[in-house]
Amino acid sequence: MSTVVVVGAQWGDEGKGKVVDLFSERADMVVRYGGGANAGHTLVIGGTKLVTHLVPSGVMHPGKSCVLGDGMVIDPHTLLEEIADCQKQGLLQRNELLIGLGAHVILPYHKLLDGLREDRHAGTAQAIGTTRRGIGPAYEAKAGRRGVKMRDLLRIERLRELVRNNLDELNPLITHLGGTVPSAAEVEKWVSDAARAGEKLAPSLGDASRHVYAAIVAKKPILFEGAQGCLLDLDHGTYPYVTSSSTIAAGACQSAGIGPTHINAVIGITKAYATRVGSGPFPTEMHGEFGERLRQAGGEFGATTGRPRRCGWLDLAALRMGVRLSGMTGLALTKLDVLSNMGDVQVCVGYKLDGKALDEPPIDGEDIARAEPIFQTFPGWGELPRATQSLDDLPKTARDYVQTIAKLAGAPLALVSVGPDRNQTIKLADPFAG
Ligand code: GDP
Ligand code: IMO
Ligand code: MG
């Protein structure tokens, strides 16, 4: 096995950063494929914490090739800041960084529009609860064939023309949404700032697809790092409460520009419970005291926006859908420790809707919101032992819990994570082996 995709199996924040960091040890190349700086991936190594937004989470391992795929939407200023932060910490010194020339650029007007839309619809069903990082407007421009690509940053005349043409169409929308149309001087500053950022990034810009393909041909181990999660997928998630990219494993092929036959394994990451940040249906959400207890125990506050995450029981019907959509060959189950000392644990094993039993969430978002979860109760467990190396070290009730999840979800366990640190992990299978 030389190519492994790591994908979020829920609504994001499952612990992809930790798992990618762990698996990166075995990889020569780590390719971030989806989204942009809406992502926040947390790595904890020996108590030191790093949150990556754009840079692949393999960054902690010196000497790895780190690639940003063409399917990403990149804020060049955020990327430069993140690179500088990493370098201050002694990271990215020996890593080769390659940013796809075809990736799209997030410009200030994308963020402006994202924020204006959210403000206008605040408190209504139309508010998506986005991260306000300009993701939707940048992908809209891409699909509308009006987008600005990283390669355009290297040609200021073309960049200026693209930005002006876009704003020509967008200015009435900015006014309609209650915003202030940018002045000509402001627009020129956006253009020159972006071009300057492009100049700084130029040595790292290149043909990501061919770069990844060359590594595939050379049979180098490659890890593809997803962002967000299957239920936030633009096509298959809880639309319209989704992000604007292809978050499922297929997104790795689309973004990196490789064929599906080159993917050998797909590891889906799921928490031992569920969280969601932003709006949208969440059938197993726990309101009130218990939800708050879980939020505090799990530190469930956004790594990008700091927003409190909505918390609920694990939804196996949704997880089953993620396993199917991404063709998962293994599961990494994280945050098992958070359920310690919580009493009995519940898991949604399916739904009831209009008298019918469902084993996956219904297609329509309104139906998902109406669907009644069917819960199975598991006896809880107390504190997990400090040094947990194998499933046998877990209390029997916790072991039964994780094994039942894997069985009902339909994919074998590749690892169980019992704390945020790299070493708080029970490794069960090497996704690069076999
Ligand atoms: P990502 O977006 O999928 O990379 O996940 P985030 O970094 O946004 O959120 C996951 C959070 O859970 C981070 O704060 C991680 O440090 C933390 N985390 C990951 N695995 C575990 C675990 O097994 N136990 C605990 N307690 N925390 C974990
Ligand atoms: P990682 O990679 C959790 C959610 C937002 C919102 C919706 C659309 O850290 O798991 P967007 O800004 O993308 O237009 O917002 O998607 N969202 C995430 N939720 N984790 C993420 O990333 C997310 N990225 C976007 O909260 O509901
Ligand atoms: Mg996150």
Short mmCIF file of N, CA and C in Angstrom, two decimals, residues 77 107-109 152-153 155-165 167-168 171 181-197 199:
data_model
loop_
_atom_site.label_atom_id
_atom_site.label_comp_id
_atom_site.label_asym_id
_atom_site.label_seq_id
_atom_site.Cartn_x
_atom_site.Cartn_y
_atom_site.Cartn_z
N HIS A 77 -2.10 35.27 2.12
CA HIS A 77 -1.55 35.94 3.31
C HIS A 77 -1.58 35.00 4.52
N LEU A 107 -9.56 36.02 -1.94
CA LEU A 107 -9.23 37.45 -1.91
C LEU A 107 -10.12 38.14 -0.87
N PRO A 108 -9.76 39.35 -0.46
CA PRO A 108 -10.54 40.00 0.60
C PRO A 108 -12.03 40.10 0.30
N TYR A 109 -12.41 40.24 -0.98
CA TYR A 109 -13.85 40.37 -1.25
C TYR A 109 -14.60 39.06 -1.05
N ASP A 152 -2.21 33.09 -11.30
CA ASP A 152 -2.52 34.48 -11.71
C ASP A 152 -1.81 35.49 -10.82
N LEU A 153 -1.39 35.04 -9.63
CA LEU A 153 -0.67 35.98 -8.74
C LEU A 153 0.67 36.38 -9.35
N ARG A 155 1.15 37.13 -12.46
CA ARG A 155 0.96 38.03 -13.61
C ARG A 155 0.02 39.14 -13.18
N ILE A 156 0.60 40.24 -12.73
CA ILE A 156 -0.21 41.27 -12.06
C ILE A 156 -1.27 41.89 -12.99
N GLU A 157 -0.96 42.01 -14.26
CA GLU A 157 -1.95 42.62 -15.18
C GLU A 157 -3.19 41.72 -15.26
N ARG A 158 -2.94 40.43 -15.41
CA ARG A 158 -4.06 39.49 -15.49
C ARG A 158 -4.84 39.46 -14.16
N LEU A 159 -4.08 39.48 -13.07
CA LEU A 159 -4.70 39.47 -11.74
C LEU A 159 -5.61 40.69 -11.58
N ARG A 160 -5.07 41.86 -11.94
CA ARG A 160 -5.84 43.11 -11.79
C ARG A 160 -7.13 43.04 -12.60
N GLU A 161 -7.01 42.54 -13.82
CA GLU A 161 -8.18 42.48 -14.70
C GLU A 161 -9.24 41.52 -14.13
N LEU A 162 -8.75 40.36 -13.65
CA LEU A 162 -9.68 39.38 -13.07
C LEU A 162 -10.41 39.96 -11.85
N VAL A 163 -9.65 40.60 -10.98
CA VAL A 163 -10.24 41.17 -9.75
C VAL A 163 -11.25 42.25 -10.13
N ARG A 164 -10.87 43.12 -11.05
CA ARG A 164 -11.79 44.21 -11.45
C ARG A 164 -13.05 43.63 -12.09
N ASN A 165 -12.89 42.64 -12.97
CA ASN A 165 -14.08 42.05 -13.63
C ASN A 165 -15.00 41.38 -12.61
N LEU A 167 -15.26 42.14 -9.43
CA LEU A 167 -15.91 43.14 -8.59
C LEU A 167 -16.98 43.91 -9.35
N ASP A 168 -16.79 44.05 -10.64
CA ASP A 168 -17.80 44.68 -11.47
C ASP A 168 -19.15 43.96 -11.28
N ASN A 171 -19.99 44.05 -6.97
CA ASN A 171 -20.26 45.28 -6.23
C ASN A 171 -21.76 45.49 -5.95
N VAL A 181 -18.99 49.18 -0.97
CA VAL A 181 -18.22 48.83 -2.18
C VAL A 181 -16.79 49.33 -2.00
N PRO A 182 -15.79 48.49 -2.29
CA PRO A 182 -14.41 48.94 -2.09
C PRO A 182 -14.03 50.05 -3.08
N SER A 183 -13.21 50.98 -2.60
CA SER A 183 -12.76 52.08 -3.47
C SER A 183 -11.72 51.53 -4.45
N ALA A 184 -11.45 52.33 -5.49
CA ALA A 184 -10.45 51.91 -6.49
C ALA A 184 -9.09 51.72 -5.82
N ALA A 185 -8.79 52.60 -4.86
CA ALA A 185 -7.48 52.50 -4.18
C ALA A 185 -7.41 51.20 -3.36
N GLU A 186 -8.54 50.85 -2.72
CA GLU A 186 -8.57 49.62 -1.91
C GLU A 186 -8.38 48.39 -2.81
N VAL A 187 -9.06 48.42 -3.95
CA VAL A 187 -8.95 47.29 -4.89
C VAL A 187 -7.51 47.16 -5.36
N GLU A 188 -6.89 48.29 -5.67
CA GLU A 188 -5.50 48.23 -6.15
C GLU A 188 -4.58 47.67 -5.06
N LYS A 189 -4.90 48.03 -3.81
CA LYS A 189 -4.08 47.50 -2.69
C LYS A 189 -4.27 45.97 -2.58
N TRP A 190 -5.51 45.52 -2.74
CA TRP A 190 -5.75 44.07 -2.70
C TRP A 190 -4.92 43.38 -3.78
N VAL A 191 -4.91 44.00 -4.97
CA VAL A 191 -4.19 43.41 -6.09
C VAL A 191 -2.68 43.39 -5.80
N SER A 192 -2.15 44.54 -5.36
CA SER A 192 -0.69 44.58 -5.17
C SER A 192 -0.28 43.71 -3.98
N ASP A 193 -1.10 43.66 -2.93
CA ASP A 193 -0.77 42.78 -1.79
C ASP A 193 -0.75 41.32 -2.23
N ALA A 194 -1.76 40.96 -3.03
CA ALA A 194 -1.84 39.55 -3.49
C ALA A 194 -0.64 39.24 -4.39
N ALA A 195 -0.29 40.17 -5.26
CA ALA A 195 0.85 39.93 -6.17
C ALA A 195 2.14 39.81 -5.36
N ARG A 196 2.28 40.63 -4.32
CA ARG A 196 3.48 40.55 -3.48
C ARG A 196 3.53 39.18 -2.77
N ALA A 197 2.37 38.76 -2.26
CA ALA A 197 2.33 37.44 -1.60
C ALA A 197 2.71 36.36 -2.61
N GLU A 199 4.67 36.67 -5.17
CA GLU A 199 6.14 36.71 -5.38
C GLU A 199 6.85 35.91 -4.30
#
